[in-house]
Amino acid sequence: MRTIVFATQKGGCGKSTLAACLAVAAQEAGERVSVFDMDPKKSLVRWAAKRKDGDLPVCAVSSAKLPAALIDLAKQNVSLVILDTPAFELPASLAAIKTADLSIVPARPALFDIWASEVTGRKLRLMDKQFVFLLNQCPPTREALRVQEGVAALQAIGTLLRPHIRARAIFLEALERGKAVTEADPKGEAARDMRELWLALKRRLPLSRTLR
Ligand SMILES: Nc1ncnc2c1ncn2[C@@H]1O[C@H](COP(=O)(O)OP(=O)(O)O)[C@@H](O)[C@H]1O
Ligand SMILES: [Mg+2]
């Protein structure tokens, strides 16, 4: 079982949106996925309530219950756990980061997001945790200067995962209906990006480990 956490200092950069879409893309690629929503805002628990999909359980889990909950999932042969977190310093986020095999730090190509990512990256390094940056909500033109600057800034601190995810209405439309982009528009570019993202992540994840 492998565990991925979406974590960053900055709110609103797409942790919950990407966690939901990645969970479905990984499931479509054959993983047995479970999602833990550790944010008191419970965006993903509410998304799951609309979704009504028994094959993709989404549970609210506190930091205290996380270790036992993970052992439980391992016993159920879950292959991938995706953790969604609130602000970085909260106990829920720190517990999730400590337990995860890989942290994904999403950032918009905007100065405040990049600064926040630098801080998050430094803290993850101090915690001796593996992490990757991911640019989200990029403007439509691929070569936009703002994106290039964001790429350079993030690459100076750590690994930047590809593809860059663009700002697209389908992300909002899909999640509002309890869906992911690969379900709402399977042939669209957002869906293709999420499938590519899962493959890029899969290559970086360590082999399954046994929880005791
Ligand atoms: N790639 C994207 N394209 C368009 N809208 C996006 C994208 N990613 C996130 N959003 C929107 O940005 C807002 C913040 O996203 P959210 O996932 O709630 O961030 P976080 O969980 O980090 O606070 C939401 O309204 C969401 O629909
Ligand atoms: Mg969120």
PDB file of C-alpha atoms and ligand atoms in Angstrom:
ATOM      1  CA  MET A   1       0.000   0.000   0.000  1.00  0.00           C
ATOM      2  CA  ARG A   2       1.315   3.427  -0.936  1.00  0.00           C
ATOM      3  CA  THR A   3       0.277   6.729   0.610  1.00  0.00           C
ATOM      4  CA  ILE A   4       0.283  10.141  -1.042  1.00  0.00           C
ATOM      5  CA  VAL A   5      -0.531  13.406   0.719  1.00  0.00           C
ATOM      6  CA  PHE A   6      -1.504  16.743  -0.780  1.00  0.00           C
ATOM      7  CA  ALA A   7      -0.037  19.395   1.483  1.00  0.00           C
ATOM      8  CA  THR A   8       0.954  23.025   1.337  1.00  0.00           C
ATOM      9  CA  GLN A   9       1.149  26.185   3.362  1.00  0.00           C
ATOM     10  CA  LYS A  10      -1.321  27.922   1.068  1.00  0.00           C
ATOM     11  CA  GLY A  11      -5.062  27.324   0.781  1.00  0.00           C
ATOM     12  CA  GLY A  12      -6.974  27.426  -2.479  1.00  0.00           C
ATOM     13  CA  CYS A  13      -4.235  26.040  -4.704  1.00  0.00           C
ATOM     14  CA  GLY A  14      -6.147  22.870  -5.564  1.00  0.00           C
ATOM     15  CA  LYS A  15      -5.255  20.191  -2.997  1.00  0.00           C
ATOM     16  CA  SER A  16      -8.796  18.824  -2.692  1.00  0.00           C
ATOM     17  CA  THR A  17      -9.604  19.169  -6.400  1.00  0.00           C
ATOM     18  CA  LEU A  18      -6.450  17.353  -7.458  1.00  0.00           C
ATOM     19  CA  ALA A  19      -6.789  14.729  -4.709  1.00  0.00           C
ATOM     20  CA  ALA A  20     -10.298  13.827  -5.936  1.00  0.00           C
ATOM     21  CA  CYS A  21      -9.341  13.746  -9.624  1.00  0.00           C
ATOM     22  CA  LEU A  22      -6.146  11.818  -8.991  1.00  0.00           C
ATOM     23  CA  ALA A  23      -7.976   9.285  -6.813  1.00  0.00           C
ATOM     24  CA  VAL A  24     -10.379   8.526  -9.668  1.00  0.00           C
ATOM     25  CA  ALA A  25      -7.632   8.490 -12.330  1.00  0.00           C
ATOM     26  CA  ALA A  26      -5.623   6.000 -10.232  1.00  0.00           C
ATOM     27  CA  GLN A  27      -8.717   3.879  -9.657  1.00  0.00           C
ATOM     28  CA  GLU A  28      -9.423   3.852 -13.399  1.00  0.00           C
ATOM     29  CA  ALA A  29      -5.821   2.688 -13.910  1.00  0.00           C
ATOM     30  CA  GLY A  30      -6.483  -0.337 -11.687  1.00  0.00           C
ATOM     31  CA  GLU A  31      -5.499   0.819  -8.179  1.00  0.00           C
ATOM     32  CA  ARG A  32      -7.622   0.065  -5.139  1.00  0.00           C
ATOM     33  CA  VAL A  33      -7.970   3.573  -3.795  1.00  0.00           C
ATOM     34  CA  SER A  34      -9.155   5.038  -0.513  1.00  0.00           C
ATOM     35  CA  VAL A  35      -9.236   8.730   0.387  1.00  0.00           C
ATOM     36  CA  PHE A  36      -8.828  10.255   3.839  1.00  0.00           C
ATOM     37  CA  ASP A  37     -10.164  13.767   4.201  1.00  0.00           C
ATOM     38  CA  MET A  38      -8.250  15.302   7.112  1.00  0.00           C
ATOM     39  CA  ASP A  39      -9.499  18.853   6.547  1.00  0.00           C
ATOM     40  CA  PRO A  40     -12.283  20.023   8.907  1.00  0.00           C
ATOM     41  CA  LYS A  41     -13.857  21.736   5.846  1.00  0.00           C
ATOM     42  CA  LYS A  42     -14.561  18.198   4.592  1.00  0.00           C
ATOM     43  CA  SER A  43     -14.658  19.132   0.899  1.00  0.00           C
ATOM     44  CA  LEU A  44     -13.959  15.564  -0.195  1.00  0.00           C
ATOM     45  CA  VAL A  45     -16.393  13.940   2.241  1.00  0.00           C
ATOM     46  CA  ARG A  46     -19.080  16.190   0.766  1.00  0.00           C
ATOM     47  CA  TRP A  47     -17.928  15.417  -2.780  1.00  0.00           C
ATOM     48  CA  ALA A  48     -18.178  11.690  -1.979  1.00  0.00           C
ATOM     49  CA  ALA A  49     -21.696  12.126  -0.601  1.00  0.00           C
ATOM     50  CA  LYS A  50     -22.760  13.403  -4.020  1.00  0.00           C
ATOM     51  CA  ARG A  51     -20.793  10.708  -5.754  1.00  0.00           C
ATOM     52  CA  LYS A  52     -22.185   7.651  -3.928  1.00  0.00           C
ATOM     53  CA  ASP A  53     -19.399   5.326  -5.108  1.00  0.00           C
ATOM     54  CA  GLY A  54     -18.766   2.420  -2.735  1.00  0.00           C
ATOM     55  CA  ASP A  55     -15.627   1.511  -4.685  1.00  0.00           C
ATOM     56  CA  LEU A  56     -13.925   4.773  -3.726  1.00  0.00           C
ATOM     57  CA  PRO A  57     -14.380   5.265   0.017  1.00  0.00           C
ATOM     58  CA  VAL A  58     -13.747   8.774   1.349  1.00  0.00           C
ATOM     59  CA  CYS A  59     -13.538   9.065   5.153  1.00  0.00           C
ATOM     60  CA  ALA A  60     -12.932  11.912   7.559  1.00  0.00           C
ATOM     61  CA  VAL A  61      -9.956  10.914   9.702  1.00  0.00           C
ATOM     62  CA  SER A  62      -8.260  12.763  12.570  1.00  0.00           C
ATOM     63  CA  SER A  63      -4.522  12.759  13.204  1.00  0.00           C
ATOM     64  CA  ALA A  64      -5.019  10.545  16.284  1.00  0.00           C
ATOM     65  CA  LYS A  65      -6.911   7.910  14.296  1.00  0.00           C
ATOM     66  CA  LEU A  66      -4.681   7.980  11.201  1.00  0.00           C
ATOM     67  CA  PRO A  67      -2.201   5.170  12.096  1.00  0.00           C
ATOM     68  CA  ALA A  68      -4.969   2.686  12.980  1.00  0.00           C
ATOM     69  CA  ALA A  69      -7.041   3.710   9.954  1.00  0.00           C
ATOM     70  CA  LEU A  70      -4.088   3.041   7.636  1.00  0.00           C
ATOM     71  CA  ILE A  71      -3.470  -0.398   9.138  1.00  0.00           C
ATOM     72  CA  ASP A  72      -7.135  -1.147   8.567  1.00  0.00           C
ATOM     73  CA  LEU A  73      -6.910  -0.189   4.883  1.00  0.00           C
ATOM     74  CA  ALA A  74      -3.778  -2.286   4.393  1.00  0.00           C
ATOM     75  CA  LYS A  75      -5.704  -5.308   5.704  1.00  0.00           C
ATOM     76  CA  GLN A  76      -8.408  -4.605   3.116  1.00  0.00           C
ATOM     77  CA  ASN A  77      -5.806  -4.765   0.319  1.00  0.00           C
ATOM     78  CA  VAL A  78      -6.113  -1.106  -0.550  1.00  0.00           C
ATOM     79  CA  SER A  79      -3.195  -0.256  -2.853  1.00  0.00           C
ATOM     80  CA  LEU A  80      -3.253   3.547  -2.737  1.00  0.00           C
ATOM     81  CA  VAL A  81      -4.305   5.986  -0.029  1.00  0.00           C
ATOM     82  CA  ILE A  82      -4.673   9.668  -0.866  1.00  0.00           C
ATOM     83  CA  LEU A  83      -4.682  12.108   2.035  1.00  0.00           C
ATOM     84  CA  ASP A  84      -6.152  15.602   1.734  1.00  0.00           C
ATOM     85  CA  THR A  85      -5.061  18.073   4.403  1.00  0.00           C
ATOM     86  CA  PRO A  86      -5.853  21.504   5.858  1.00  0.00           C
ATOM     87  CA  ALA A  87      -3.190  24.199   6.515  1.00  0.00           C
ATOM     88  CA  PHE A  88       0.323  22.836   6.849  1.00  0.00           C
ATOM     89  CA  GLU A  89       1.025  23.430  10.557  1.00  0.00           C
ATOM     90  CA  LEU A  90      -2.124  21.750  11.870  1.00  0.00           C
ATOM     91  CA  PRO A  91      -1.684  18.372  13.594  1.00  0.00           C
ATOM     92  CA  ALA A  92      -3.724  16.648  10.869  1.00  0.00           C
ATOM     93  CA  SER A  93      -1.378  17.853   8.139  1.00  0.00           C
ATOM     94  CA  LEU A  94       1.787  17.008  10.048  1.00  0.00           C
ATOM     95  CA  ALA A  95       0.494  13.528  10.901  1.00  0.00           C
ATOM     96  CA  ALA A  96      -0.431  12.942   7.248  1.00  0.00           C
ATOM     97  CA  ILE A  97       2.942  14.147   5.967  1.00  0.00           C
ATOM     98  CA  LYS A  98       4.849  12.000   8.476  1.00  0.00           C
ATOM     99  CA  THR A  99       3.060   8.852   7.401  1.00  0.00           C
ATOM    100  CA  ALA A 100       2.992   9.437   3.627  1.00  0.00           C
ATOM    101  CA  ASP A 101       5.438   7.978   1.111  1.00  0.00           C
ATOM    102  CA  LEU A 102       5.264  11.130  -0.975  1.00  0.00           C
ATOM    103  CA  SER A 103       3.980  14.685  -0.446  1.00  0.00           C
ATOM    104  CA  ILE A 104       2.592  16.628  -3.382  1.00  0.00           C
ATOM    105  CA  VAL A 105       2.811  20.378  -3.000  1.00  0.00           C
ATOM    106  CA  PRO A 106       0.493  22.081  -5.496  1.00  0.00           C
ATOM    107  CA  ALA A 107       1.105  25.727  -6.371  1.00  0.00           C
ATOM    108  CA  ARG A 108      -0.465  28.207  -8.731  1.00  0.00           C
ATOM    109  CA  PRO A 109       1.998  30.087 -10.924  1.00  0.00           C
ATOM    110  CA  ALA A 110       1.635  33.199  -8.756  1.00  0.00           C
ATOM    111  CA  LEU A 111       4.190  34.874  -6.540  1.00  0.00           C
ATOM    112  CA  PHE A 112       2.461  34.268  -3.187  1.00  0.00           C
ATOM    113  CA  ASP A 113       1.935  30.605  -4.014  1.00  0.00           C
ATOM    114  CA  ILE A 114       5.560  30.180  -5.038  1.00  0.00           C
ATOM    115  CA  TRP A 115       6.746  31.806  -1.820  1.00  0.00           C
ATOM    116  CA  ALA A 116       4.456  29.565   0.219  1.00  0.00           C
ATOM    117  CA  SER A 117       5.782  26.534  -1.694  1.00  0.00           C
ATOM    118  CA  GLU A 118       9.347  27.493  -0.875  1.00  0.00           C
ATOM    119  CA  VAL A 119       8.460  27.511   2.832  1.00  0.00           C
ATOM    120  CA  THR A 120       6.591  24.201   2.543  1.00  0.00           C
ATOM    121  CA  GLY A 121       9.496  22.633   0.631  1.00  0.00           C
ATOM    122  CA  ARG A 122      11.999  23.735   3.273  1.00  0.00           C
ATOM    123  CA  LYS A 123       9.847  22.289   6.064  1.00  0.00           C
ATOM    124  CA  LEU A 124       9.394  18.984   4.251  1.00  0.00           C
ATOM    125  CA  ARG A 125      13.131  18.766   3.761  1.00  0.00           C
ATOM    126  CA  LEU A 126      13.676  19.382   7.501  1.00  0.00           C
ATOM    127  CA  MET A 127      11.206  16.575   8.170  1.00  0.00           C
ATOM    128  CA  ASP A 128      13.263  14.420   5.794  1.00  0.00           C
ATOM    129  CA  LYS A 129      10.209  13.735   3.621  1.00  0.00           C
ATOM    130  CA  GLN A 130      10.076  13.056  -0.116  1.00  0.00           C
ATOM    131  CA  PHE A 131       8.090  15.730  -1.941  1.00  0.00           C
ATOM    132  CA  VAL A 132       7.298  17.028  -5.403  1.00  0.00           C
ATOM    133  CA  PHE A 133       5.839  20.320  -6.557  1.00  0.00           C
ATOM    134  CA  LEU A 134       2.970  20.458  -8.999  1.00  0.00           C
ATOM    135  CA  LEU A 135       1.840  23.559 -10.875  1.00  0.00           C
ATOM    136  CA  ASN A 136      -1.932  23.905 -10.912  1.00  0.00           C
ATOM    137  CA  GLN A 137      -4.373  26.408 -12.396  1.00  0.00           C
ATOM    138  CA  CYS A 138      -1.876  27.451 -15.076  1.00  0.00           C
ATOM    139  CA  PRO A 139      -3.130  29.979 -17.646  1.00  0.00           C
ATOM    140  CA  PRO A 140      -4.212  28.603 -21.043  1.00  0.00           C
ATOM    141  CA  THR A 141      -1.132  29.596 -23.034  1.00  0.00           C
ATOM    142  CA  ARG A 142       1.501  27.019 -22.269  1.00  0.00           C
ATOM    143  CA  GLU A 143       4.402  29.383 -22.721  1.00  0.00           C
ATOM    144  CA  ALA A 144       3.069  32.124 -20.473  1.00  0.00           C
ATOM    145  CA  LEU A 145       5.939  33.954 -18.786  1.00  0.00           C
ATOM    146  CA  ARG A 146       4.297  33.549 -15.386  1.00  0.00           C
ATOM    147  CA  VAL A 147       4.354  29.764 -15.752  1.00  0.00           C
ATOM    148  CA  GLN A 148       7.992  29.807 -16.882  1.00  0.00           C
ATOM    149  CA  GLU A 149       8.940  31.873 -13.849  1.00  0.00           C
ATOM    150  CA  GLY A 150       6.985  29.517 -11.583  1.00  0.00           C
ATOM    151  CA  VAL A 151       8.739  26.515 -13.137  1.00  0.00           C
ATOM    152  CA  ALA A 152      12.176  28.042 -12.592  1.00  0.00           C
ATOM    153  CA  ALA A 153      11.409  29.056  -8.984  1.00  0.00           C
ATOM    154  CA  LEU A 154      10.066  25.642  -7.998  1.00  0.00           C
ATOM    155  CA  GLN A 155      12.811  23.698  -9.776  1.00  0.00           C
ATOM    156  CA  ALA A 156      15.346  25.675  -7.759  1.00  0.00           C
ATOM    157  CA  ILE A 157      13.916  24.186  -4.552  1.00  0.00           C
ATOM    158  CA  GLY A 158      12.887  20.666  -5.534  1.00  0.00           C
ATOM    159  CA  THR A 159      11.424  18.368  -8.160  1.00  0.00           C
ATOM    160  CA  LEU A 160       8.591  19.746 -10.262  1.00  0.00           C
ATOM    161  CA  LEU A 161       6.212  17.094 -11.486  1.00  0.00           C
ATOM    162  CA  ARG A 162       4.745  17.185 -14.999  1.00  0.00           C
ATOM    163  CA  PRO A 163       2.322  17.743 -16.571  1.00  0.00           C
ATOM    164  CA  HIS A 164       1.451  21.246 -15.425  1.00  0.00           C
ATOM    165  CA  ILE A 165      -2.273  21.314 -14.736  1.00  0.00           C
ATOM    166  CA  ARG A 166      -4.151  24.119 -16.438  1.00  0.00           C
ATOM    167  CA  ALA A 167      -7.079  26.120 -15.110  1.00  0.00           C
ATOM    168  CA  ARG A 168     -10.170  24.590 -16.682  1.00  0.00           C
ATOM    169  CA  ALA A 169     -13.852  24.949 -15.934  1.00  0.00           C
ATOM    170  CA  ILE A 170     -14.272  21.177 -16.157  1.00  0.00           C
ATOM    171  CA  PHE A 171     -12.542  20.792 -12.761  1.00  0.00           C
ATOM    172  CA  LEU A 172     -15.258  22.881 -11.095  1.00  0.00           C
ATOM    173  CA  GLU A 173     -18.097  21.403 -13.147  1.00  0.00           C
ATOM    174  CA  ALA A 174     -17.040  17.819 -12.503  1.00  0.00           C
ATOM    175  CA  LEU A 175     -16.525  18.173  -8.744  1.00  0.00           C
ATOM    176  CA  GLU A 176     -19.841  19.991  -8.305  1.00  0.00           C
ATOM    177  CA  ARG A 177     -21.522  16.857  -9.704  1.00  0.00           C
ATOM    178  CA  GLY A 178     -19.563  14.472  -7.487  1.00  0.00           C
ATOM    179  CA  LYS A 179     -17.403  13.438 -10.444  1.00  0.00           C
ATOM    180  CA  ALA A 180     -13.763  13.704 -11.475  1.00  0.00           C
ATOM    181  CA  VAL A 181     -12.527  15.184 -14.752  1.00  0.00           C
ATOM    182  CA  THR A 182     -11.784  11.734 -16.216  1.00  0.00           C
ATOM    183  CA  GLU A 183     -15.462  10.869 -15.739  1.00  0.00           C
ATOM    184  CA  ALA A 184     -17.046  14.195 -16.721  1.00  0.00           C
ATOM    185  CA  ASP A 185     -15.038  14.537 -19.951  1.00  0.00           C
ATOM    186  CA  PRO A 186     -12.945  11.397 -20.469  1.00  0.00           C
ATOM    187  CA  LYS A 187     -11.531  12.588 -23.793  1.00  0.00           C
ATOM    188  CA  GLY A 188     -10.729  16.131 -22.627  1.00  0.00           C
ATOM    189  CA  GLU A 189      -7.301  17.577 -21.929  1.00  0.00           C
ATOM    190  CA  ALA A 190      -7.886  17.794 -18.175  1.00  0.00           C
ATOM    191  CA  ALA A 191      -8.632  14.061 -18.114  1.00  0.00           C
ATOM    192  CA  ARG A 192      -5.520  13.318 -20.154  1.00  0.00           C
ATOM    193  CA  ASP A 193      -3.436  15.443 -17.769  1.00  0.00           C
ATOM    194  CA  MET A 194      -4.773  13.619 -14.706  1.00  0.00           C
ATOM    195  CA  ARG A 195      -3.970  10.223 -16.246  1.00  0.00           C
ATOM    196  CA  GLU A 196      -0.459  11.440 -17.084  1.00  0.00           C
ATOM    197  CA  LEU A 197      -0.110  12.818 -13.575  1.00  0.00           C
ATOM    198  CA  TRP A 198      -0.983   9.455 -12.069  1.00  0.00           C
ATOM    199  CA  LEU A 199       1.619   7.711 -14.268  1.00  0.00           C
ATOM    200  CA  ALA A 200       4.258  10.294 -13.328  1.00  0.00           C
ATOM    201  CA  LEU A 201       3.486   9.795  -9.638  1.00  0.00           C
ATOM    202  CA  LYS A 202       3.410   6.033  -9.879  1.00  0.00           C
ATOM    203  CA  ARG A 203       6.950   6.055 -11.232  1.00  0.00           C
ATOM    204  CA  ARG A 204       8.085   8.028  -8.168  1.00  0.00           C
ATOM    205  CA  LEU A 205       6.354   5.975  -5.505  1.00  0.00           C
ATOM    206  CA  PRO A 206       8.326   3.361  -3.615  1.00  0.00           C
ATOM    207  CA  LEU A 207       7.231  -0.254  -3.862  1.00  0.00           C
ATOM    208  CA  SER A 208       4.399  -1.273  -1.583  1.00  0.00           C
ATOM    209  CA  ARG A 209       5.275  -1.416   2.077  1.00  0.00           C
ATOM    210  CA  THR A 210       3.724  -3.492   4.807  1.00  0.00           C
ATOM    211  CA  LEU A 211       2.098  -1.684   7.723  1.00  0.00           C
ATOM    212  CA  ARG A 212       2.142  -3.246  11.140  1.00  0.00           C
TER     213      ARG A 212
HETATM  214  N1  LIG B   1      -7.035  23.124 -12.407  1.00  0.00           N
HETATM  215  C1  LIG B   1      -8.061  23.856 -11.970  1.00  0.00           C
HETATM  216  N2  LIG B   1      -8.847  24.528 -12.857  1.00  0.00           N
HETATM  217  C2  LIG B   1      -9.868  25.281 -12.439  1.00  0.00           C
HETATM  218  N3  LIG B   1     -10.227  25.450 -11.155  1.00  0.00           N
HETATM  219  C3  LIG B   1      -9.492  24.826 -10.216  1.00  0.00           C
HETATM  220  C4  LIG B   1      -8.395  23.982 -10.555  1.00  0.00           C
HETATM  221  N4  LIG B   1      -7.874  23.487  -9.408  1.00  0.00           N
HETATM  222  C5  LIG B   1      -8.609  23.993  -8.388  1.00  0.00           C
HETATM  223  N5  LIG B   1      -9.581  24.804  -8.867  1.00  0.00           N
HETATM  224  C6  LIG B   1     -10.569  25.588  -8.087  1.00  0.00           C
HETATM  225  O1  LIG B   1      -9.836  26.387  -7.147  1.00  0.00           O
HETATM  226  C7  LIG B   1     -10.535  26.456  -5.919  1.00  0.00           C
HETATM  227  C8  LIG B   1      -9.638  25.946  -4.792  1.00  0.00           C
HETATM  228  O2  LIG B   1      -9.409  24.572  -4.981  1.00  0.00           O
HETATM  229  P1  LIG B   1      -9.369  23.538  -3.770  1.00  0.00           P
HETATM  230  O3  LIG B   1      -9.177  22.187  -4.368  1.00  0.00           O
HETATM  231  O4  LIG B   1     -10.523  23.751  -2.858  1.00  0.00           O
HETATM  232  O5  LIG B   1      -8.020  24.027  -3.040  1.00  0.00           O
HETATM  233  P2  LIG B   1      -7.446  23.623  -1.592  1.00  0.00           P
HETATM  234  O6  LIG B   1      -7.992  22.293  -1.247  1.00  0.00           O
HETATM  235  O7  LIG B   1      -5.951  23.618  -1.785  1.00  0.00           O
HETATM  236  O8  LIG B   1      -7.858  24.716  -0.644  1.00  0.00           O
HETATM  237  C9  LIG B   1     -11.800  25.639  -6.081  1.00  0.00           C
HETATM  238  O9  LIG B   1     -12.848  26.517  -6.405  1.00  0.00           O
HETATM  239  C10 LIG B   1     -11.484  24.718  -7.259  1.00  0.00           C
HETATM  240  O10 LIG B   1     -12.638  24.381  -7.976  1.00  0.00           O
HETATM  241 MG    MG B   2      -9.083  21.594   0.389  1.00  0.00          MG
END
